[in-house]
Amino acid sequence: MNHAIRADKFLLDADRTTWHDETLWFVREKRDRAVYAVPEFQELRELASGIKNHTLSRLDLYLREFEAAAQANGVHVHWAADAAEHNAIILDIIQKEGATRIVKSKSMLTEECHLNPYLIKHGIEVVDTDLGERIIQFRDEAPSHIVLPAIHLKKEDVGDTFHTHLGTNKGENDPQRLTEAARQHLRAKFLAGQVAISGVNFAIAETGAVVVCTNEGNADLGVNLARVHIAAMGIEKIIPRLSDLGVFTRLLARSATGQPVTTYTSHFTKPAAGKEMHIVIVDNGRTQQLGRPDFRASLKCIRCGACMNTCPVYRRSGGHSYDFTVPGPIGAILSPNIDMKKHSSLPFASTLCGSCTDVCPVKIDIHTQLYKWRQVLGEANEIPASKKWSMKFMGRVLASTRVYGLGGQFARKALRLLPHGLTHAPSMNAWAVARELPEAPKQSFREWYAKQPAPAAAQPAQPQIPA
Amino acid sequence: MALTRRREVSRLYIVEEETAKMKVALFVPCYIDQFYPQVGIATLQLLEKLGVQAHFPAQQTCCGQPLANSGCERDALPIYKHFVETFSDYDYVVAPSGSCVYHVRKHFDKLDQTADVQHVRGAAYDLIDFISTVLNVTEIPGAFPHKVGLHLSCHGQRGLHQANESEMTPVRDGQLRRLMASLDGIELTQLNRNDECCGFGGTFCVSEAGISARMGQDRVADHVLNGTQVLTGSDMSCLMHLEGIVRRAKLPIKVMHAAEILNGVVNG
Ligand code: SF4
């Protein structure tokens, strides 16, 4: 199943599509206002991009510097080559602690590694403590957005879910009351949590500390109540110095939600007395992407979600239409690295409008990478054969003036002479499902031009304007 | 008012003298050649009124973009070469389609960068860009007393920087806006979303037909809501898509390429 088919399912509910589009456009506009208010915003983007490029160019050095600094702080550092190792390391830490109750704050990496089902299979209870994550965990769904994981759901959907799982009144849709119900429910889970798992927004090589940005404070609550903290990070989360952090915190929340800064920016440097802190550093395909010069820059991503909010395709097809942990434009350039066959339609799920590139706070050339993935997929025969062959045919025709002229004449004539019902039949013509074909003129431009006396043509009739 | 008008007209004639020696080729993308010959004609005539005698080299075909955007760049290379051979003798190659120009400038990097290739990449101009930055014409004398909605095509706006972007600044400014705003009696539509993509996207319009149509419908709805009578832009490919939607919904909106409007108002 490709993106277009999943998108068509989403589009079936036209009102919900409108709502989804407008909700995310609202976030995009909030981002715009926050960005306009910072005169040096474009310089900040440039700086952030430079820091990330620099860091990626000597990632091995910074990772080792980070490891040494973290170990000096009394933190256990683990290295995981892939998702399986990541999951096994985390299970091992949990089992050594003799724990069965885990609280987890938001982490796209653990989603990527499918940690939850793995732990549950081993008899461990995992509770996602981010409100949006908890909602979709109840519903057994994947996040549809990296910052707003439950953005595909309306408050009525949440009301139904909480009625089923938390016993709120049927039909209770008041966001305040629903949040209160979730808060009471989560409080008990926080108090019972034995091990807290968090993601990492930034890892600082110089100090060995990890920084977690949330709006709900759930990472802090979880970590401070549990005896063991496990922070899971991809290798690309490194920044060199503590003084670099401000560049990113200024960009992250403004780009994500239009806030000047996230409510909580928590620094975790060393375990408190009597407690343990672990950091799991994960590759899972990232070095492979680092080895692809055309796609390396995708690793600069700070997961702000701005490219999703601005993407006119994402807003109208929903995050699940991408069928990958990270949806939207950035997901479409990360996913083929993981599984080219499975995700071959994603780089085509774009008009290449370039808005993603222009909002990206770390200046990833997203739409250029989409274009380049298309070429890689074309060369690897991962595009539909019909397309491939029609393009080959077009290539021949368009490289020859004579064949081109004949083909155009024929097509135009056919369009003029054939009945509307045939030229616009949905089964034969995807264009015509929602659009009229252009009216075929009697002569092409080149036919007209050939008849003109050199050098100039006569004045045409004035264009017809509606009153 | 009458005085200003005369000065504007005479400025046009000065431009003509200065630019008479330019060797300018007209590139008419395949779909315009076949379906919108009037846009090619208007482009040619408008240039002429601005003092530029453009030629249409008959051996031209296409810029290769439909293939390359579909992941078949390799199959497009002979088309790129044909394009360069066709246009390398001209100082400028002007097209009423920013998307094709963007493709030539950005993606012909796949060819060996011979002097001819580099020249053609630099010489390719979108019509409105050419009028604004090469001919330095920012005002057009003439009246167009209608409410006009601008469609900013992404490749012209974000790719060729022909207009400000809402991602960067709240100021709505650009080449097309300035030229259009200079017409007497014109009123420009204030859209809710100034520069959202229309959803055409080349082969995207059929491979993702559902999303493409929905994007186009939403774009048109913004124009309807804000009172557009004439929808215009400088890239005919987006306009073809939007026109298809307008006609299917039988809306009272006329879709015209900017060249048709400008050519219609300027006296030769
Ligand atoms: S690619 Fe850029 S805009 Fe998209 S999530 Fe990553 S940092 Fe944000």
XYZ file of C-alpha atoms and ligand atoms in Angstrom:
743
model
C 0.000 0.000 0.000
C 1.416 3.379 -0.921
C 1.026 6.858 0.522
C -1.589 7.933 -2.033
C -3.919 5.065 -1.091
C -3.607 5.785 2.643
C -4.084 9.502 1.956
C -7.271 8.801 0.013
C -8.665 7.005 3.065
C -7.946 10.060 5.213
C -9.525 12.348 2.616
C -12.787 10.384 2.661
C -13.782 12.317 5.782
C -13.662 15.762 4.218
C -14.669 17.632 7.388
C -12.038 15.940 9.462
C -9.466 16.710 6.791
C -10.447 20.376 6.958
C -10.199 20.317 10.729
C -6.783 18.607 10.659
C -5.471 21.057 8.072
C -6.719 24.089 9.957
C -5.490 22.884 13.345
C -1.962 22.408 12.062
C -2.070 25.602 10.023
C -2.939 27.384 13.266
C 0.272 25.981 14.760
C 2.200 27.055 11.671
C 0.829 30.610 12.038
C 1.749 30.680 15.712
C 5.236 29.661 14.677
C 5.287 32.454 12.098
C 4.406 35.111 14.673
C 7.087 33.843 17.052
C 9.647 33.824 14.231
C 8.782 37.305 12.946
C 9.299 38.637 16.479
C 12.964 37.566 16.526
C 14.867 39.769 14.071
C 17.927 37.507 14.117
C 15.946 34.326 13.482
C 17.544 33.629 10.102
C 21.019 34.103 11.590
C 20.092 31.670 14.348
C 19.094 29.088 11.747
C 22.384 29.569 9.972
C 24.286 29.192 13.228
C 22.361 26.073 14.248
C 22.925 24.542 10.834
C 26.645 25.292 11.077
C 26.944 23.752 14.539
C 25.141 20.601 13.395
C 27.214 20.289 10.220
C 30.381 20.676 12.223
C 29.264 18.118 14.800
C 28.249 15.552 12.189
C 31.631 15.946 10.501
C 33.398 14.723 13.652
C 30.664 12.795 15.350
C 32.945 9.986 16.541
C 35.139 12.428 18.460
C 32.243 14.198 20.114
C 30.542 10.929 21.034
C 33.660 9.700 22.790
C 34.116 13.040 24.536
C 30.500 12.792 25.650
C 30.918 9.229 26.896
C 34.006 10.103 28.935
C 32.347 13.159 30.504
C 29.184 11.209 31.335
C 31.162 8.358 32.911
C 33.103 10.871 34.977
C 29.721 12.074 36.247
C 28.937 8.547 37.417
C 26.570 7.757 34.544
C 26.500 4.306 32.898
C 26.907 4.645 29.123
C 25.705 1.900 26.737
C 26.098 1.627 22.973
C 23.431 0.028 20.793
C 24.023 -0.726 17.119
C 20.346 -1.268 16.367
C 16.847 -1.410 17.806
C 17.257 -4.972 19.073
C 20.349 -4.078 21.083
C 18.681 -0.932 22.398
C 15.702 -2.915 23.630
C 17.838 -5.686 25.134
C 20.035 -3.196 27.014
C 17.018 -1.465 28.496
C 15.325 -4.732 29.486
C 18.549 -5.855 31.149
C 18.779 -2.675 33.245
C 15.144 -3.047 34.273
C 15.534 -6.703 35.200
C 18.693 -6.052 37.212
C 16.683 -3.495 39.176
C 13.979 -6.124 39.652
C 11.470 -3.607 38.334
C 8.155 -4.230 36.583
C 6.645 -0.737 36.456
C 8.119 1.744 34.009
C 7.167 5.354 33.377
C 8.286 6.787 30.075
C 8.331 10.352 28.834
C 8.245 11.235 25.180
C 10.890 9.606 23.022
C 10.608 9.087 19.286
C 13.645 6.808 19.484
C 11.894 4.256 21.695
C 8.959 4.415 19.243
C 11.387 3.786 16.406
C 12.803 0.770 18.269
C 9.323 -0.517 19.234
C 10.397 -0.668 22.861
C 6.903 -0.723 24.389
C 5.683 -3.983 22.827
C 9.068 -5.552 23.579
C 8.910 -4.698 27.276
C 5.254 -5.665 27.569
C 6.100 -9.027 26.033
C 8.591 -9.477 28.874
C 5.979 -8.853 31.509
C 6.790 -5.213 32.166
C 4.198 -2.465 32.484
C 5.131 0.648 30.456
C 3.175 3.843 30.922
C 3.675 6.744 28.550
C 3.343 9.854 30.696
C 3.106 12.504 27.997
C -0.634 13.214 27.699
C -0.803 12.776 23.924
C 1.309 9.627 24.084
C -0.891 8.190 26.830
C -4.009 8.780 24.743
C -2.641 6.891 21.765
C -1.219 4.209 24.039
C -4.756 3.569 25.317
C -5.929 3.352 21.722
C -3.027 1.160 20.647
C -2.116 3.578 17.876
C 1.151 4.988 16.598
C 1.873 8.705 17.028
C 0.781 10.726 13.999
C 3.121 13.652 14.683
C 6.448 13.885 16.502
C 5.511 16.814 18.741
C 1.717 16.431 18.826
C 1.379 12.631 18.802
C -2.427 12.613 19.102
C -3.122 15.489 16.706
C -5.234 13.194 14.536
C -7.780 12.945 17.352
C -10.540 15.388 18.227
C -11.590 16.017 21.809
C -14.632 13.791 21.265
C -12.291 10.920 20.375
C -10.296 11.560 23.550
C -13.519 11.678 25.560
C -14.530 8.258 24.236
C -11.076 6.831 24.925
C -11.011 8.120 28.505
C -14.535 6.871 29.082
C -13.359 3.383 28.145
C -10.012 3.434 29.947
C -10.372 5.924 32.804
C -14.085 5.735 33.515
C -14.889 9.368 32.773
C -18.549 10.102 32.040
C -19.796 9.098 28.629
C -19.878 12.153 26.383
C -17.501 14.125 28.624
C -15.493 16.192 26.122
C -14.360 19.125 28.225
C -10.572 19.315 27.749
C -10.059 20.633 31.289
C -11.912 17.722 32.899
C -10.328 15.147 30.613
C -6.858 16.476 31.435
C -7.670 16.351 35.143
C -8.725 12.712 34.805
C -5.451 11.927 33.052
C -3.498 13.802 35.714
C -5.032 11.777 38.557
C -4.461 8.556 36.674
C -0.844 9.413 35.850
C -0.047 10.595 39.371
C -0.543 7.080 40.691
C 1.641 5.712 37.921
C 4.396 8.247 38.627
C 4.407 7.335 42.328
C 4.627 3.634 41.513
C 7.308 3.988 38.801
C 10.510 2.087 39.526
C 12.442 2.958 36.380
C 11.957 6.123 34.317
C 12.805 6.177 30.630
C 13.227 9.481 28.848
C 14.281 10.640 25.430
C 17.007 13.190 24.836
C 16.710 16.455 22.923
C 20.358 17.463 23.225
C 23.442 15.700 24.570
C 26.321 17.981 25.455
C 29.739 16.526 24.669
C 31.588 18.959 26.914
C 29.620 18.189 30.094
C 28.238 14.706 29.480
C 24.758 15.988 30.361
C 21.527 15.316 28.501
C 18.809 17.919 28.044
C 15.117 17.062 27.804
C 12.539 19.648 26.674
C 8.878 19.141 27.630
C 5.829 21.252 28.281
C 4.257 18.945 30.845
C 7.177 18.371 33.197
C 6.474 14.658 32.994
C 10.098 13.728 32.334
C 11.184 15.485 35.550
C 8.435 13.931 37.616
C 9.204 10.438 36.351
C 12.963 10.694 36.687
C 12.935 12.269 40.133
C 10.546 9.716 41.611
C 12.097 6.535 40.185
C 15.388 5.080 41.426
C 16.737 4.445 37.939
C 16.737 6.816 34.967
C 17.431 5.539 31.455
C 17.908 8.190 28.772
C 17.816 6.872 25.194
C 19.417 8.941 22.435
C 20.340 8.661 18.776
C 23.956 9.410 17.960
C 22.927 12.632 16.195
C 21.712 14.330 19.375
C 25.200 15.531 20.279
C 26.121 19.208 20.390
C 29.662 20.226 21.320
C 29.320 22.753 24.130
C 26.839 23.915 26.743
C 27.090 27.384 25.209
C 25.708 25.967 21.915
C 22.500 24.886 23.620
C 20.915 28.350 23.682
C 20.953 28.512 19.899
C 18.833 25.375 19.730
C 16.443 26.075 22.598
C 15.652 29.435 21.010
C 14.822 27.688 17.732
C 13.150 24.506 18.951
C 10.017 25.747 20.736
C 9.435 28.658 18.372
C 9.557 26.303 15.400
C 7.527 23.584 17.092
C 4.630 25.443 18.701
C 5.418 29.158 18.527
C 6.401 29.287 22.202
C 9.559 31.256 23.083
C 10.858 28.226 24.974
C 9.461 24.927 26.220
C 7.988 25.078 29.721
C 10.661 22.725 31.026
C 14.247 22.501 29.792
C 15.711 19.917 32.124
C 19.390 19.127 32.414
C 20.273 15.650 33.649
C 23.964 15.465 34.462
C 24.557 12.945 37.255
C 22.488 10.567 39.365
C 21.303 11.776 42.775
C 22.695 9.991 45.826
C 21.536 6.378 45.945
C 20.194 6.500 42.365
C 21.326 5.294 38.965
C 21.475 7.011 35.615
C 22.010 5.236 32.280
C 22.417 6.652 28.795
C 21.835 4.387 25.783
C 23.428 5.726 22.602
C 21.806 4.258 19.494
C 22.857 4.016 15.866
C 20.012 2.063 14.202
C 20.785 3.118 10.622
C 22.143 6.573 11.388
C 25.762 5.908 10.384
C 24.456 4.479 7.128
C 22.626 7.771 6.496
C 25.761 9.664 7.538
C 27.553 7.749 4.786
C 25.187 9.063 2.107
C 26.482 12.527 1.164
C 23.183 13.590 -0.416
C 21.140 12.643 2.656
C 23.561 13.188 5.538
C 22.021 16.553 6.429
C 18.793 14.814 7.479
C 20.649 13.910 10.687
C 20.681 17.592 11.680
C 16.981 17.295 12.535
C 16.022 18.466 16.041
C 12.511 16.978 15.744
C 10.585 20.235 16.044
C 7.789 19.104 13.708
C 7.640 22.423 11.835
C 8.042 20.695 8.470
C 4.931 18.645 9.255
C 2.851 21.638 10.308
C 3.723 23.507 7.142
C 3.457 20.591 4.727
C 0.260 20.953 2.665
C 0.318 17.217 1.960
C 0.828 16.147 5.579
C -1.933 18.453 6.788
C -4.367 16.795 4.392
C -3.227 13.193 4.631
C -2.473 12.800 8.355
C 0.614 11.339 9.988
C -0.507 7.724 9.703
C -0.532 7.950 5.915
C 3.280 7.852 6.054
C 3.378 4.541 7.945
C 6.734 5.430 9.520
C 7.681 6.532 13.045
C 8.600 10.004 11.835
C 5.950 11.206 9.355
C 5.873 14.235 7.091
C 8.665 15.616 4.939
C 11.517 14.670 7.286
C 10.087 11.163 7.630
C 9.997 10.891 3.863
C 13.760 11.440 3.672
C 14.636 9.318 6.715
C 12.459 6.303 5.916
C 13.988 5.117 2.609
C 17.301 4.797 4.435
C 15.676 2.251 6.735
C 13.635 0.315 4.148
C 13.722 1.562 0.585
C 11.129 -0.852 -0.740
C 8.552 -0.361 1.978
C 8.796 3.434 1.960
C 9.372 3.960 -1.745
C 6.241 6.096 -2.202
C 7.096 8.626 0.520
C 9.576 10.801 -1.418
C 6.814 11.156 -4.008
C 4.268 12.321 -1.420
C 5.290 15.925 -2.008
C 4.836 18.665 -4.569
C 8.410 19.802 -3.826
C 6.979 23.179 -2.857
C 9.939 23.759 -0.551
C 8.047 25.169 2.424
C 9.562 22.473 4.663
C 13.068 23.600 3.767
C 12.169 27.187 4.573
C 10.735 26.502 8.022
C 13.381 24.001 9.103
C 15.273 25.614 11.992
C 18.483 23.762 11.127
C 18.180 24.423 7.391
C 17.887 20.863 6.117
C 17.353 20.985 2.338
C 14.381 18.666 2.722
C 12.732 19.154 -0.663
C 16.038 18.729 -2.497
C 16.595 15.471 -0.651
C 13.094 14.336 -1.627
C 14.032 14.974 -5.249
C 17.293 13.086 -4.818
C 15.610 10.098 -3.159
C 13.329 9.920 -6.208
C 16.382 9.487 -8.382
C 17.817 6.807 -6.080
C 14.475 4.974 -6.122
C 14.231 5.307 -9.902
C 17.689 3.838 -10.369
C 16.876 1.017 -7.943
C 13.668 0.210 -9.852
C 11.553 1.028 -6.830
C 9.060 3.112 -8.785
C 6.033 1.583 -10.529
C 7.060 -0.062 -13.811
C 4.334 1.711 -15.773
C 5.766 5.049 -14.690
C 9.297 3.997 -15.454
C 8.456 2.938 -18.993
C 6.263 5.890 -19.794
C 9.082 8.157 -18.645
C 11.572 6.310 -20.822
C 9.220 6.751 -23.761
C 8.739 10.440 -22.984
C 12.496 10.864 -22.766
C 12.855 9.641 -26.358
C 9.968 11.716 -27.661
C 11.054 14.923 -25.971
C 14.616 14.663 -27.165
C 13.349 14.766 -30.757
C 11.520 17.779 -32.132
C 9.753 15.920 -34.913
C 8.312 13.070 -32.860
C 7.287 15.562 -30.174
C 5.347 17.735 -32.625
C 3.426 14.749 -34.006
C 2.588 13.366 -30.556
C 1.200 16.699 -29.355
C -0.918 17.146 -32.451
C -2.392 13.735 -32.032
C -3.177 14.188 -28.340
C -4.817 17.541 -28.870
C -6.939 16.271 -31.705
C -8.026 13.259 -29.662
C -8.989 15.542 -26.788
C -11.079 17.732 -29.079
C -12.838 14.919 -30.876
C -13.435 12.334 -28.165
C -16.554 12.678 -25.981
C -16.146 14.273 -22.508
C -17.297 11.062 -20.810
C -14.371 9.198 -22.295
C -11.603 11.753 -21.826
C -12.738 12.398 -18.228
C -13.431 8.805 -17.150
C -11.940 8.373 -13.645
C -10.709 4.883 -14.431
C -8.619 6.170 -17.306
C -7.662 9.624 -16.160
C -6.703 10.487 -12.571
C -6.549 14.155 -13.516
C -10.218 14.275 -14.362
C -11.619 12.930 -11.081
C -11.745 16.465 -9.685
C -10.585 18.661 -12.557
C -11.592 19.524 -16.092
C -8.966 18.984 -18.752
C -7.806 22.120 -20.535
C -9.867 22.968 -23.596
C -7.855 21.767 -26.566
C -7.124 24.657 -28.910
C -7.257 24.225 -32.679
C -3.607 25.012 -33.126
C -0.550 24.807 -30.935
C 1.711 27.761 -30.284
C 4.294 26.444 -32.692
C 1.702 26.048 -35.431
C 0.573 29.627 -34.842
C 4.136 30.924 -34.772
C 5.018 29.246 -38.060
C 2.232 31.170 -39.763
C 3.326 34.586 -38.517
C 4.982 36.961 -40.906
C 8.409 37.692 -39.471
C 9.015 39.284 -37.094
C 5.917 40.158 -35.120
C 2.421 38.900 -34.558
C -0.800 40.841 -34.624
C -2.529 42.125 -31.489
C -4.913 39.458 -30.146
C -8.473 40.116 -29.130
C -8.802 41.643 -25.650
C -9.162 38.916 -23.014
C -12.646 38.211 -21.742
C -13.140 39.355 -18.145
C -16.154 38.541 -15.982
C -18.187 41.605 -15.026
C -2.280 61.340 -13.976
C -2.027 61.960 -17.698
C 1.518 63.218 -17.234
C 2.632 60.170 -15.294
C 1.140 57.970 -17.943
C 3.125 59.632 -20.695
C 6.336 59.304 -18.757
C 5.690 55.630 -18.117
C 5.040 55.015 -21.758
C 8.140 56.869 -22.824
C 10.174 54.894 -20.296
C 9.016 51.791 -22.077
C 10.420 53.155 -25.309
C 13.754 53.896 -23.676
C 13.876 50.297 -22.541
C 13.269 49.306 -26.116
C 16.316 51.177 -27.367
C 18.559 49.756 -24.673
C 17.394 46.220 -25.139
C 17.035 46.083 -28.906
C 20.359 44.306 -29.253
C 19.607 41.508 -26.788
C 19.258 38.088 -28.323
C 16.285 36.622 -26.531
C 14.728 33.206 -27.072
C 11.240 32.277 -26.061
C 10.841 28.900 -24.391
C 7.274 27.673 -24.536
C 6.911 24.587 -22.318
C 5.227 21.617 -23.952
C 1.861 21.923 -22.162
C 1.612 25.639 -23.013
C 2.483 24.924 -26.616
C -0.256 22.316 -26.833
C -2.997 23.640 -24.542
C -2.405 27.322 -23.913
C -1.005 28.794 -27.149
C -2.558 32.159 -26.203
C -0.119 32.361 -23.258
C 2.842 31.872 -25.578
C 1.409 34.477 -27.936
C 0.844 36.966 -25.112
C 4.376 36.429 -23.839
C 5.856 37.076 -27.263
C 3.755 40.186 -27.816
C 4.324 41.590 -24.338
C 8.073 41.252 -24.744
C 7.833 42.986 -28.067
C 5.958 45.907 -26.537
C 8.683 46.145 -23.929
C 11.260 46.432 -26.669
C 12.405 42.838 -26.903
C 12.163 40.905 -30.130
C 12.119 37.315 -28.914
C 12.668 34.340 -31.208
C 11.078 30.946 -30.909
C 13.581 28.283 -31.923
C 11.356 25.633 -33.457
C 13.451 22.631 -32.440
C 12.696 23.160 -28.717
C 10.754 20.519 -26.807
C 10.768 20.373 -22.984
C 13.053 21.040 -19.997
C 12.846 17.428 -18.810
C 11.277 18.226 -15.461
C 8.357 15.740 -15.641
C 10.812 12.862 -15.987
C 13.283 14.058 -13.388
C 10.593 14.739 -10.795
C 9.397 11.177 -11.339
C 12.807 9.780 -10.454
C 13.970 9.296 -14.050
C 16.672 11.935 -14.253
C 18.864 9.668 -16.335
C 16.184 9.423 -19.041
C 15.908 13.208 -18.973
C 19.567 13.853 -19.786
C 19.101 13.747 -23.596
C 16.310 16.307 -23.159
C 18.597 18.545 -21.091
C 21.232 18.335 -23.811
C 18.711 19.127 -26.494
C 17.598 22.148 -24.454
C 21.141 23.451 -24.108
C 21.868 22.958 -27.814
C 18.679 24.777 -28.729
C 19.307 27.829 -26.581
C 23.063 28.230 -26.171
C 23.283 30.982 -28.828
C 20.919 33.325 -26.989
C 21.630 35.924 -24.306
C 18.415 35.079 -22.497
C 15.862 32.272 -22.534
C 12.496 33.518 -21.308
C 9.594 31.246 -20.361
C 6.114 31.940 -19.001
C 6.705 29.205 -16.429
C 8.945 29.616 -13.392
C 8.929 25.913 -12.714
C 10.750 25.006 -15.927
C 13.241 27.814 -15.382
C 13.904 26.623 -11.857
C 14.514 23.143 -13.203
C 17.028 24.377 -15.771
C 18.843 26.511 -13.221
C 18.892 24.022 -10.384
C 18.865 20.551 -11.889
C 20.910 20.892 -15.056
C 23.827 20.445 -12.646
C 23.643 16.802 -13.732
C 25.187 17.694 -17.108
C 28.894 18.243 -17.609
C 29.246 21.906 -16.812
C 30.522 23.073 -20.201
C 30.506 26.776 -21.008
C 27.254 26.316 -22.941
C 25.529 24.516 -20.085
C 26.574 27.143 -17.573
C 25.494 29.894 -19.915
C 22.042 28.451 -20.553
C 21.468 27.803 -16.833
C 22.240 31.445 -16.066
C 20.348 32.758 -19.087
C 17.035 31.076 -18.247
C 14.462 33.487 -16.847
C 10.860 33.351 -15.832
C 8.978 36.007 -17.806
C 8.061 38.130 -14.775
C 11.586 37.845 -13.386
C 12.979 38.914 -16.771
C 10.663 41.918 -16.969
C 11.420 42.939 -13.384
C 15.143 42.353 -13.049
C 16.589 42.358 -16.578
C 14.365 44.969 -18.194
C 13.985 46.753 -14.839
C 10.330 47.417 -15.519
C 8.365 47.644 -12.274
C 5.282 49.473 -13.504
C 3.054 48.786 -16.464
C 0.874 51.566 -17.859
C -2.696 50.404 -18.345
C -5.914 49.711 -16.549
C -7.338 46.446 -15.299
C -10.312 47.317 -13.122
C -10.919 43.891 -11.594
C -10.336 42.100 -8.340
C -7.296 39.965 -9.012
C -5.990 37.087 -6.906
C -2.329 36.217 -7.267
C -1.164 32.642 -7.262
C 2.458 32.515 -6.191
C 3.949 29.385 -7.677
C 6.362 27.721 -5.300
C 9.194 27.238 -7.769
C 9.115 30.906 -8.729
C 8.599 32.161 -5.197
C 10.678 29.868 -3.026
C 12.933 28.502 -5.759
C 13.736 31.644 -7.763
C 13.018 34.120 -4.924
C 10.546 36.120 -6.983
C 8.435 36.921 -3.933
C 8.728 37.108 -0.158
C 7.871 33.959 1.749
C 5.508 33.744 4.688
C 8.000 31.367 6.310
C 10.373 34.323 6.657
C 8.394 37.552 6.832
C 4.848 38.878 7.166
C 5.485 41.406 4.365
C 3.690 40.353 1.182
C 5.855 41.639 -1.628
C 7.185 40.336 -4.916
C 7.709 40.936 -8.600
C 4.270 39.865 -9.785
C 2.535 41.785 -6.997
C 4.396 44.979 -7.913
C 3.681 44.698 -11.621
C 0.027 43.941 -11.054
C -0.400 46.613 -8.383
C 0.874 49.187 -10.881
C -2.209 48.718 -13.072
C -4.928 51.329 -12.768
C -8.135 50.246 -11.077
C -6.866 46.853 -10.035
C -7.650 45.465 -6.599
C -5.519 42.619 -5.291
C -7.210 39.913 -3.233
C -6.023 39.610 0.352
C -5.828 35.841 0.758
C -5.961 34.031 4.086
C -2.973 31.922 3.057
C -0.796 34.009 0.810
C 1.565 31.370 -0.489
C 0.324 27.856 0.121
C 1.098 25.388 -2.646
C -1.793 24.690 -5.044
C -1.031 20.977 -5.218
C -0.166 20.665 -8.883
C 3.351 19.320 -8.397
C 3.867 17.879 -11.908
C 3.255 14.147 -11.949
C 2.097 14.516 -8.318
C -1.221 15.720 -9.744
C -1.944 12.192 -10.985
C 0.170 9.972 -8.704
C -1.369 11.659 -5.624
C -4.535 12.786 -7.379
C -6.658 12.894 -4.216
C -4.374 15.179 -2.201
C -3.570 17.246 -5.273
C -7.231 17.935 -5.956
C -7.961 18.706 -2.317
C -5.074 21.197 -2.191
C -6.296 22.864 -5.358
C -9.858 23.038 -4.061
C -8.655 24.647 -0.829
C -6.573 27.178 -2.742
C -9.513 28.097 -4.968
C -11.811 28.334 -1.918
C -9.499 30.961 -0.408
C -9.884 33.012 -3.606
C -13.655 32.579 -3.653
C -13.923 33.566 0.014
C -11.935 36.735 -0.536
C -13.591 37.821 -3.744
C -11.179 37.025 -6.563
C -12.624 37.657 -10.050
C -9.476 36.946 -12.010
C -6.935 34.439 -10.762
C -3.484 34.966 -12.182
C 0.110 33.893 -11.787
C 3.280 33.553 -13.769
C 3.394 29.765 -13.932
C 0.863 28.215 -16.282
C 1.242 24.708 -14.856
C -0.301 25.658 -11.491
C -2.913 27.715 -13.319
C -3.865 24.751 -15.531
C -4.570 22.728 -12.383
C -6.486 25.552 -10.698
C -8.442 26.256 -13.867
C -9.428 22.611 -14.051
C -10.876 22.882 -10.550
C -12.577 26.230 -11.201
C -14.226 24.887 -14.350
C -15.296 21.639 -12.738
C -16.989 23.605 -9.940
C -18.353 26.113 -12.485
C -17.081 29.047 -10.425
C -17.289 32.628 -11.710
C -13.514 33.035 -11.714
C -11.464 33.660 -14.822
C -8.000 32.098 -14.786
C -5.405 33.979 -16.839
C -1.643 33.934 -17.077
C -0.081 37.267 -16.018
C 1.275 37.675 -19.552
C -2.267 37.675 -20.925
C -3.332 40.435 -18.532
C -0.258 42.589 -19.038
C -0.262 42.146 -22.803
C -3.934 42.977 -22.882
C -3.509 46.314 -21.099
C -0.313 47.660 -22.673
C -0.681 49.437 -25.973
C 1.834 48.414 -28.569
S 13.467 18.399 9.520
Fe 13.696 20.469 10.341
S 11.585 21.224 10.444
Fe 11.419 19.000 10.236
S 11.304 18.230 12.321
Fe 13.464 18.200 11.744
S 14.286 20.142 12.478
Fe 12.068 20.354 12.470
